[in-house]
Each structure stands twice: as C-alpha cells, then as structure tokens.
PDB file of C-alpha atoms in Angstrom:
ATOM      1  CA  GLN J   1      -0.134   0.399   0.107  1.00  0.00           C
ATOM      2  CA  ASP J   2       2.723   2.409   0.784  1.00  0.00           C
ATOM      3  CA  ILE J   3       3.974   1.865  -2.563  1.00  0.00           C
ATOM      4  CA  LEU J   4       0.902   2.657  -4.523  1.00  0.00           C
ATOM      5  CA  GLN J   5       0.849   5.859  -2.661  1.00  0.00           C
ATOM      6  CA  GLU J   6       4.522   6.873  -2.258  1.00  0.00           C
ATOM      7  CA  ASP J   7       5.620   9.719  -4.843  1.00  0.00           C
ATOM      8  CA  LEU J   8       7.889   8.512  -7.851  1.00  0.00           C
ATOM      9  CA  LEU J   9      10.763  11.205  -7.053  1.00  0.00           C
ATOM     10  CA  LEU J  10      13.729  10.792  -9.639  1.00  0.00           C
ATOM     11  CA  LYS J  11      17.235  12.404  -9.916  1.00  0.00           C
ATOM     12  CA  GLU J  12      16.745  12.547 -12.761  1.00  0.00           C
ATOM     13  CA  SER J  13      15.424  15.851 -13.472  1.00  0.00           C
ATOM     14  CA  CYS J  14      14.498  15.996 -17.209  1.00  0.00           C
ATOM     15  CA  VAL J  15      11.896  13.310 -17.027  1.00  0.00           C
ATOM     16  CA  SER J  16       8.562  14.475 -18.421  1.00  0.00           C
ATOM     17  CA  ASN J  17       5.304  14.412 -16.630  1.00  0.00           C
ATOM     18  CA  GLU J  18       3.682  11.805 -18.982  1.00  0.00           C
ATOM     19  CA  THR J  19       6.766   9.607 -18.195  1.00  0.00           C
ATOM     20  CA  LEU J  20       6.554   9.903 -14.554  1.00  0.00           C
ATOM     21  CA  LEU J  21       2.792   8.742 -15.108  1.00  0.00           C
ATOM     22  CA  THR J  22       3.907   5.805 -16.558  1.00  0.00           C
ATOM     23  CA  LEU J  23       6.259   4.884 -13.955  1.00  0.00           C
ATOM     24  CA  ARG J  24       4.172   4.958 -11.486  1.00  0.00           C
ATOM     25  CA  LEU J  25       1.452   2.978 -13.319  1.00  0.00           C
ATOM     26  CA  LEU J  26       3.807  -0.384 -14.236  1.00  0.00           C
ATOM     27  CA  ARG J  27       5.550   0.231 -10.217  1.00  0.00           C
ATOM     28  CA  ALA J  28       1.703   0.338  -8.687  1.00  0.00           C
ATOM     29  CA  LEU J  29       0.871  -2.864 -11.123  1.00  0.00           C
ATOM     30  CA  ALA J  30       3.861  -4.823 -10.308  1.00  0.00           C
ATOM     31  CA  ALA J  31       2.749  -4.237  -6.813  1.00  0.00           C
ATOM     32  CA  LEU J  32      -0.516  -5.120  -7.232  1.00  0.00           C
ATOM     33  CA  ASN J  33       0.657  -8.466  -9.089  1.00  0.00           C
ATOM     34  CA  CYS J  34       3.216  -9.883  -6.314  1.00  0.00           C
ATOM     35  CA  GLN J  35       1.081  -8.736  -3.489  1.00  0.00           C
ATOM     36  CA  TRP J  36      -2.319  -9.192  -5.092  1.00  0.00           C
ATOM     37  CA  GLU J  37      -4.157 -10.087  -1.802  1.00  0.00           C
ATOM     38  CA  MET J  38      -4.234  -7.138  -0.119  1.00  0.00           C
ATOM     39  CA  LEU J  39      -6.985  -6.002  -1.908  1.00  0.00           C
ATOM     40  CA  TYR J  40      -8.971  -8.916   0.127  1.00  0.00           C
ATOM     41  CA  LYS J  41      -9.351  -6.836   3.498  1.00  0.00           C
ATOM     42  CA  GLY J  42     -10.522  -8.906   6.258  1.00  0.00           C
ATOM     43  CA  HIS J  43      -9.035 -11.780   5.335  1.00  0.00           C
ATOM     44  CA  ASP J  44      -6.078 -13.602   6.765  1.00  0.00           C
ATOM     45  CA  ARG J  45      -3.257 -13.144   3.945  1.00  0.00           C
ATOM     46  CA  ALA J  46      -1.473 -16.903   4.743  1.00  0.00           C
ATOM     47  CA  ALA J  47      -5.145 -18.543   3.349  1.00  0.00           C
ATOM     48  CA  PHE J  48      -4.233 -16.925   0.143  1.00  0.00           C
ATOM     49  CA  PRO J  49      -1.690 -18.709  -2.610  1.00  0.00           C
ATOM     50  CA  ARG J  50       1.540 -17.250  -2.831  1.00  0.00           C
ATOM     51  CA  ARG J  51       1.723 -16.325  -6.612  1.00  0.00           C
ATOM     52  CA  THR J  52       2.445 -13.557  -8.837  1.00  0.00           C
ATOM     53  CA  LEU J  53      -0.619 -12.723 -11.582  1.00  0.00           C
ATOM     54  CA  LEU J  54       1.828 -12.501 -14.119  1.00  0.00           C
ATOM     55  CA  PRO J  55       5.285 -13.780 -14.623  1.00  0.00           C
ATOM     56  CA  ALA J  56       7.172 -11.298 -13.347  1.00  0.00           C
ATOM     57  CA  GLY J  57       8.771 -11.297 -17.149  1.00  0.00           C
ATOM     58  CA  GLU J  58       5.737  -9.780 -18.850  1.00  0.00           C
ATOM     59  CA  LEU J  59       6.827  -6.573 -17.359  1.00  0.00           C
ATOM     60  CA  ILE J  60      10.355  -6.639 -18.324  1.00  0.00           C
ATOM     61  CA  ASN J  61      11.595  -3.971 -20.525  1.00  0.00           C
ATOM     62  CA  VAL J  62      14.312  -5.335 -23.223  1.00  0.00           C
ATOM     63  CA  LYS J  63      15.319  -2.286 -24.757  1.00  0.00           C
ATOM     64  CA  LEU J  64      15.482  -0.546 -21.285  1.00  0.00           C
ATOM     65  CA  ALA J  65      17.936  -3.530 -19.898  1.00  0.00           C
ATOM     66  CA  TRP J  66      19.975  -3.452 -23.261  1.00  0.00           C
ATOM     67  CA  LYS J  67      20.446   0.304 -23.137  1.00  0.00           C
ATOM     68  CA  LEU J  68      21.992  -0.264 -19.136  1.00  0.00           C
ATOM     69  CA  MET J  69      23.776  -3.259 -19.664  1.00  0.00           C
ATOM     70  CA  ARG J  70      25.419  -0.628 -22.858  1.00  0.00           C
ATOM     71  CA  GLN J  71      26.048   1.637 -19.912  1.00  0.00           C
ATOM     72  CA  LEU J  72      27.817  -0.844 -17.737  1.00  0.00           C
ATOM     73  CA  GLN J  73      30.059  -2.036 -20.571  1.00  0.00           C
ATOM     74  CA  ASP J  74      32.014   1.471 -19.835  1.00  0.00           C
ATOM     75  CA  PRO J  75      34.810   1.395 -17.814  1.00  0.00           C
ATOM     76  CA  LEU J  76      35.197   5.127 -17.801  1.00  0.00           C
ATOM     77  CA  MET J  77      31.936   5.752 -16.439  1.00  0.00           C
ATOM     78  CA  LEU J  78      32.332   3.231 -13.798  1.00  0.00           C
ATOM     79  CA  CYS J  79      35.825   4.051 -12.348  1.00  0.00           C
ATOM     80  CA  THR J  80      34.645   8.110 -11.992  1.00  0.00           C
ATOM     81  CA  GLY J  81      31.317   6.928 -11.270  1.00  0.00           C
ATOM     82  CA  SER J  82      29.472   8.750 -13.799  1.00  0.00           C
ATOM     83  CA  LEU J  83      26.487   6.468 -14.327  1.00  0.00           C
ATOM     84  CA  PRO J  84      23.574   8.354 -15.872  1.00  0.00           C
ATOM     85  CA  ALA J  85      21.402   9.041 -12.988  1.00  0.00           C
ATOM     86  CA  TRP J  86      18.902   7.284 -14.531  1.00  0.00           C
ATOM     87  CA  CYS J  87      20.653   3.873 -14.336  1.00  0.00           C
ATOM     88  CA  SER J  88      19.922   4.011 -10.595  1.00  0.00           C
ATOM     89  CA  ASP J  89      16.464   5.661 -10.439  1.00  0.00           C
ATOM     90  CA  LEU J  90      15.195   2.600 -12.625  1.00  0.00           C
ATOM     91  CA  THR J  91      16.806  -0.390 -11.020  1.00  0.00           C
ATOM     92  CA  GLY J  92      16.058   0.842  -7.386  1.00  0.00           C
ATOM     93  CA  LYS J  93      12.537   2.165  -8.165  1.00  0.00           C
ATOM     94  CA  CYS J  94      11.189  -0.404 -10.581  1.00  0.00           C
ATOM     95  CA  GLY J  95      13.378  -3.000 -10.750  1.00  0.00           C
ATOM     96  CA  PHE J  96      10.853  -5.389 -12.005  1.00  0.00           C
ATOM     97  CA  LEU J  97      11.573  -3.104 -14.879  1.00  0.00           C
ATOM     98  CA  PHE J  98      15.163  -5.402 -15.764  1.00  0.00           C
ATOM     99  CA  PRO J  99      15.800  -9.149 -15.581  1.00  0.00           C
ATOM    100  CA  LEU J 100      17.666 -10.311 -12.764  1.00  0.00           C
ATOM    101  CA  GLU J 101      21.252 -10.693 -14.518  1.00  0.00           C
ATOM    102  CA  CYS J 102      20.529  -7.320 -15.313  1.00  0.00           C
ATOM    103  CA  ARG J 103      20.471  -6.345 -11.501  1.00  0.00           C
ATOM    104  CA  GLU J 104      22.698  -8.356  -9.714  1.00  0.00           C
ATOM    105  CA  TYR J 105      25.277  -7.072 -12.625  1.00  0.00           C
ATOM    106  CA  PHE J 106      24.552  -3.416 -12.042  1.00  0.00           C
ATOM    107  CA  THR J 107      24.498  -4.317  -8.001  1.00  0.00           C
ATOM    108  CA  ASN J 108      28.465  -5.618  -8.860  1.00  0.00           C
ATOM    109  CA  CYS J 109      29.045  -3.063 -10.712  1.00  0.00           C
ATOM    110  CA  THR J 110      27.655  -0.194  -8.818  1.00  0.00           C
ATOM    111  CA  ALA J 111      27.938  -1.304  -5.261  1.00  0.00           C
ATOM    112  CA  PHE J 112      31.447  -2.833  -4.027  1.00  0.00           C
ATOM    113  CA  GLY J 113      33.990  -0.378  -5.362  1.00  0.00           C
ATOM    114  CA  ILE J 114      35.996  -0.062  -8.458  1.00  0.00           C
ATOM    115  CA  SER J 115      37.959  -2.879  -8.324  1.00  0.00           C
ATOM    116  CA  ARG J 116      34.975  -5.373  -8.058  1.00  0.00           C
ATOM    117  CA  ALA J 117      33.332  -3.372 -10.469  1.00  0.00           C
ATOM    118  CA  LEU J 118      36.571  -3.811 -13.147  1.00  0.00           C
ATOM    119  CA  HIS J 119      36.495  -8.017 -12.136  1.00  0.00           C
ATOM    120  CA  SER J 120      32.858  -8.179 -13.185  1.00  0.00           C
ATOM    121  CA  MET J 121      33.327  -6.349 -15.939  1.00  0.00           C
ATOM    122  CA  GLN J 122      36.198  -8.442 -17.121  1.00  0.00           C
ATOM    123  CA  GLN J 123      34.366 -11.479 -15.842  1.00  0.00           C
ATOM    124  CA  ARG J 124      31.443 -10.756 -18.362  1.00  0.00           C
ATOM    125  CA  VAL J 125      33.889  -9.837 -21.343  1.00  0.00           C
ATOM    126  CA  GLN J 126      35.598 -13.353 -20.925  1.00  0.00           C
ATOM    127  CA  GLY J 127      32.561 -15.265 -21.445  1.00  0.00           C
ATOM    128  CA  ALA J 128      30.931 -13.204 -24.000  1.00  0.00           C
ATOM    129  CA  SER J 129      31.520 -14.172 -27.963  1.00  0.00           C
ATOM    130  CA  ALA J 130      34.687 -12.198 -29.575  1.00  0.00           C
ATOM    131  CA  SER J 131      32.210  -9.707 -31.584  1.00  0.00           C
ATOM    132  CA  ASP J 132      29.870  -8.434 -28.599  1.00  0.00           C
ATOM    133  CA  ARG J 133      33.470  -7.966 -26.604  1.00  0.00           C
ATOM    134  CA  PRO J 134      33.649  -3.969 -27.124  1.00  0.00           C
ATOM    135  CA  THR J 135      36.380  -3.508 -24.865  1.00  0.00           C
ATOM    136  CA  GLU J 136      39.112  -5.935 -23.444  1.00  0.00           C
ATOM    137  CA  VAL J 137      39.789  -5.335 -19.595  1.00  0.00           C
ATOM    138  CA  ARG J 138      42.357  -6.717 -17.618  1.00  0.00           C
ATOM    139  CA  ILE J 139      42.919  -6.129 -14.088  1.00  0.00           C
ATOM    140  CA  GLY J 140      44.622  -8.065 -11.211  1.00  0.00           C
ATOM    141  CA  ARG J 141      42.857 -10.672  -8.619  1.00  0.00           C
ATOM    142  CA  ILE J 142      40.467  -9.226  -6.162  1.00  0.00           C
ATOM    143  CA  GLN J 143      42.313  -9.790  -2.321  1.00  0.00           C
ATOM    144  CA  ARG J 144      40.361 -12.437  -0.236  1.00  0.00           C
ATOM    145  CA  GLU J 145      39.910 -12.626   3.326  1.00  0.00           C
ATOM    146  CA  LYS J 146      38.343 -15.837   4.957  1.00  0.00           C
ATOM    147  CA  ILE J 147      36.648 -16.570   7.857  1.00  0.00           C
ATOM    148  CA  ARG J 148      35.487 -19.440  10.111  1.00  0.00           C
ATOM    149  CA  VAL J 149      32.214 -19.937  11.277  1.00  0.00           C
ATOM    150  CA  SER J 150      30.933 -22.768  13.191  1.00  0.00           C
ATOM    151  CA  ARG J 151      27.401 -24.305  11.893  1.00  0.00           C
ATOM    152  CA  ALA J 152      25.801 -24.092  15.144  1.00  0.00           C
ATOM    153  CA  LYS J 153      26.248 -20.795  15.697  1.00  0.00           C
ATOM    154  CA  ILE J 154      25.418 -19.580  11.988  1.00  0.00           C
ATOM    155  CA  LEU J 155      23.669 -16.201  12.814  1.00  0.00           C
ATOM    156  CA  PRO J 156      25.594 -14.898  15.443  1.00  0.00           C
ATOM    157  CA  SER J 157      28.867 -16.244  13.326  1.00  0.00           C
ATOM    158  CA  ALA J 158      26.895 -13.351  10.367  1.00  0.00           C
ATOM    159  CA  MET J 159      26.774 -10.650  12.874  1.00  0.00           C
ATOM    160  CA  ARG J 160      30.908 -10.947  13.789  1.00  0.00           C
ATOM    161  CA  ALA J 161      31.443 -11.256   9.920  1.00  0.00           C
ATOM    162  CA  LEU J 162      29.295  -8.001   9.184  1.00  0.00           C
ATOM    163  CA  GLU J 163      30.857  -6.604  12.132  1.00  0.00           C
ATOM    164  CA  LEU J 164      34.527  -6.769  10.928  1.00  0.00           C
ATOM    165  CA  TYR J 165      34.484  -7.077   7.048  1.00  0.00           C
ATOM    166  CA  ALA J 166      31.384  -4.625   5.764  1.00  0.00           C
ATOM    167  CA  SER J 167      33.981  -1.998   4.983  1.00  0.00           C
ATOM    168  CA  HIS J 168      36.066  -3.913   2.972  1.00  0.00           C
ATOM    169  CA  ARG J 169      36.089  -4.375  -0.397  1.00  0.00           C
ATOM    170  CA  SER J 170      37.691  -7.872  -0.771  1.00  0.00           C
ATOM    171  CA  MET J 171      35.584 -10.857  -1.117  1.00  0.00           C
ATOM    172  CA  LEU J 172      34.913 -13.247   1.282  1.00  0.00           C
ATOM    173  CA  GLU J 173      35.633 -16.946   2.163  1.00  0.00           C
ATOM    174  CA  VAL J 174      34.155 -19.359   4.445  1.00  0.00           C
ATOM    175  CA  GLU J 175      34.863 -22.163   6.231  1.00  0.00           C
ATOM    176  CA  TYR J 176      33.983 -24.223   9.042  1.00  0.00           C
ATOM    177  CA  TYR J 177      35.574 -24.986  11.939  1.00  0.00           C
ATOM    178  CA  GLY J 178      36.225 -28.803  12.097  1.00  0.00           C
ATOM    179  CA  GLU J 179      35.959 -29.407   8.614  1.00  0.00           C
ATOM    180  CA  ALA J 180      38.681 -29.039   5.510  1.00  0.00           C
ATOM    181  CA  GLY J 181      36.658 -27.192   2.374  1.00  0.00           C
ATOM    182  CA  THR J 182      36.979 -23.541   1.251  1.00  0.00           C
ATOM    183  CA  GLY J 183      36.171 -21.496  -1.330  1.00  0.00           C
ATOM    184  CA  LEU J 184      32.901 -20.936  -3.450  1.00  0.00           C
ATOM    185  CA  GLY J 185      31.283 -24.142  -2.464  1.00  0.00           C
ATOM    186  CA  PRO J 186      30.950 -24.032   1.556  1.00  0.00           C
ATOM    187  CA  THR J 187      30.705 -20.256   1.627  1.00  0.00           C
ATOM    188  CA  LEU J 188      27.411 -20.292  -1.239  1.00  0.00           C
ATOM    189  CA  GLU J 189      26.667 -22.809   1.645  1.00  0.00           C
ATOM    190  CA  PHE J 190      27.080 -20.374   4.516  1.00  0.00           C
ATOM    191  CA  PHE J 191      24.813 -17.609   2.585  1.00  0.00           C
ATOM    192  CA  THR J 192      22.236 -19.716   2.772  1.00  0.00           C
ATOM    193  CA  LEU J 193      22.172 -21.149   6.038  1.00  0.00           C
ATOM    194  CA  VAL J 194      21.739 -17.677   6.994  1.00  0.00           C
ATOM    195  CA  SER J 195      19.031 -17.117   4.583  1.00  0.00           C
ATOM    196  CA  GLN J 196      16.826 -20.060   6.057  1.00  0.00           C
ATOM    197  CA  GLU J 197      17.965 -19.023   9.927  1.00  0.00           C
ATOM    198  CA  LEU J 198      16.166 -15.340   8.760  1.00  0.00           C
ATOM    199  CA  GLN J 199      13.167 -16.891   8.021  1.00  0.00           C
ATOM    200  CA  GLY J 200      12.985 -19.154  10.839  1.00  0.00           C
ATOM    201  CA  SER J 201       9.318 -18.286  12.780  1.00  0.00           C
ATOM    202  CA  ARG J 202      11.444 -18.008  16.038  1.00  0.00           C
ATOM    203  CA  LEU J 203      12.784 -14.540  14.731  1.00  0.00           C
ATOM    204  CA  GLY J 204       9.285 -13.407  14.682  1.00  0.00           C
TER     205      GLY J 204
END
C-alpha cells in the first residue's frame, strides 16, 4: 500500500510528467502483481496462495535492459562514477523493468567499489563471444579474506562477519570449524544457511 501511495522521486530532472505517470502506473501494477491479496480486506493473507498473477517477465523492458547493460560496459563511466542518474533511479525504484541478471550485474558494478566493478566487467567480457566484446579489460585478482564459522552458531557468526568485514572491498570466503573445505561451495552454503535462519519463525 505504501508503494501505491508513494511519490516516484527521481534524480533525473528532465523526465517528463507523462513518463513519471507511466512509471508510477507500472510500479503500482508490479506491486499488485506480487501482493494482490492486499485487495481483500479482512482476510488472512496466509490463506491465499503465494503466487503472482502474471509471470515477472511480462513487465521486463528488453530495450531498457539492453541500454543499461551498454552503459555498464563503459569502464570510464564505472571508474569515475558517472553513470547516468536514470540507471540508479530505475533499478532502485522500478527494478521489475529489468531481468534478475541485469540487476545483479548493476549491483556488482556499483555497490562494491571500482575493483569489483572492473572484475565483474572482465568476467562478463571473458564469457562473451569475440564479436560482443566492446573493450578488453585486464585487472589483477581481487583480494580474498577467509573467515571461520561454526555451523552451530550461524547467525552470530554472520553478525560478527558483518561487524568485521562490512566496510572491506575484498571477497569473503568461508570455512567451517572442524572441516577441511573452503572456497565457493562452503561460502554459498553459508549464505544459504543464514537466509534460512533469517526466515525462521522464532525470529518473528
């Protein structure tokens, strides 16, 4: 309901009133698509099936997503933080217009510093075909830091890791006490276990 009533404030000052109105309408439709049960007052929301009315892909704007990806392929813009304001405006307030892969790439390129942004760009360039490589980007490896956690205390371990490493730009790797494994597998498992703990009913 807050989304339906909230004004759409954009940093981009040259957006026309018609465009703002269209974006507000699309955002309202996206909210109703995901939370349509709020239209039924006096009913327990838990009684409704948790599914969207339309597939999320129906609201994706392919041309807009392509334009955003083109902007993110410019190393100079990433290094100088000079991406157009509409990039952060629309991904932040109208994220439904972009596919998940596009939003993840935008986050990787803008939220974790220049080295992580260039690293993400390099990985994408290496995975693209030769004809789709606009610029060859070469950087050193990103620094990695390891933390050791206890499976019996996943949430306290996650909170401690946030306290120690939230301001760091390095990549975090997780290993467990009493176990030999390390690297991507245990790290992904750690974040999965944390998300499961956060969804526990005992946390309210």
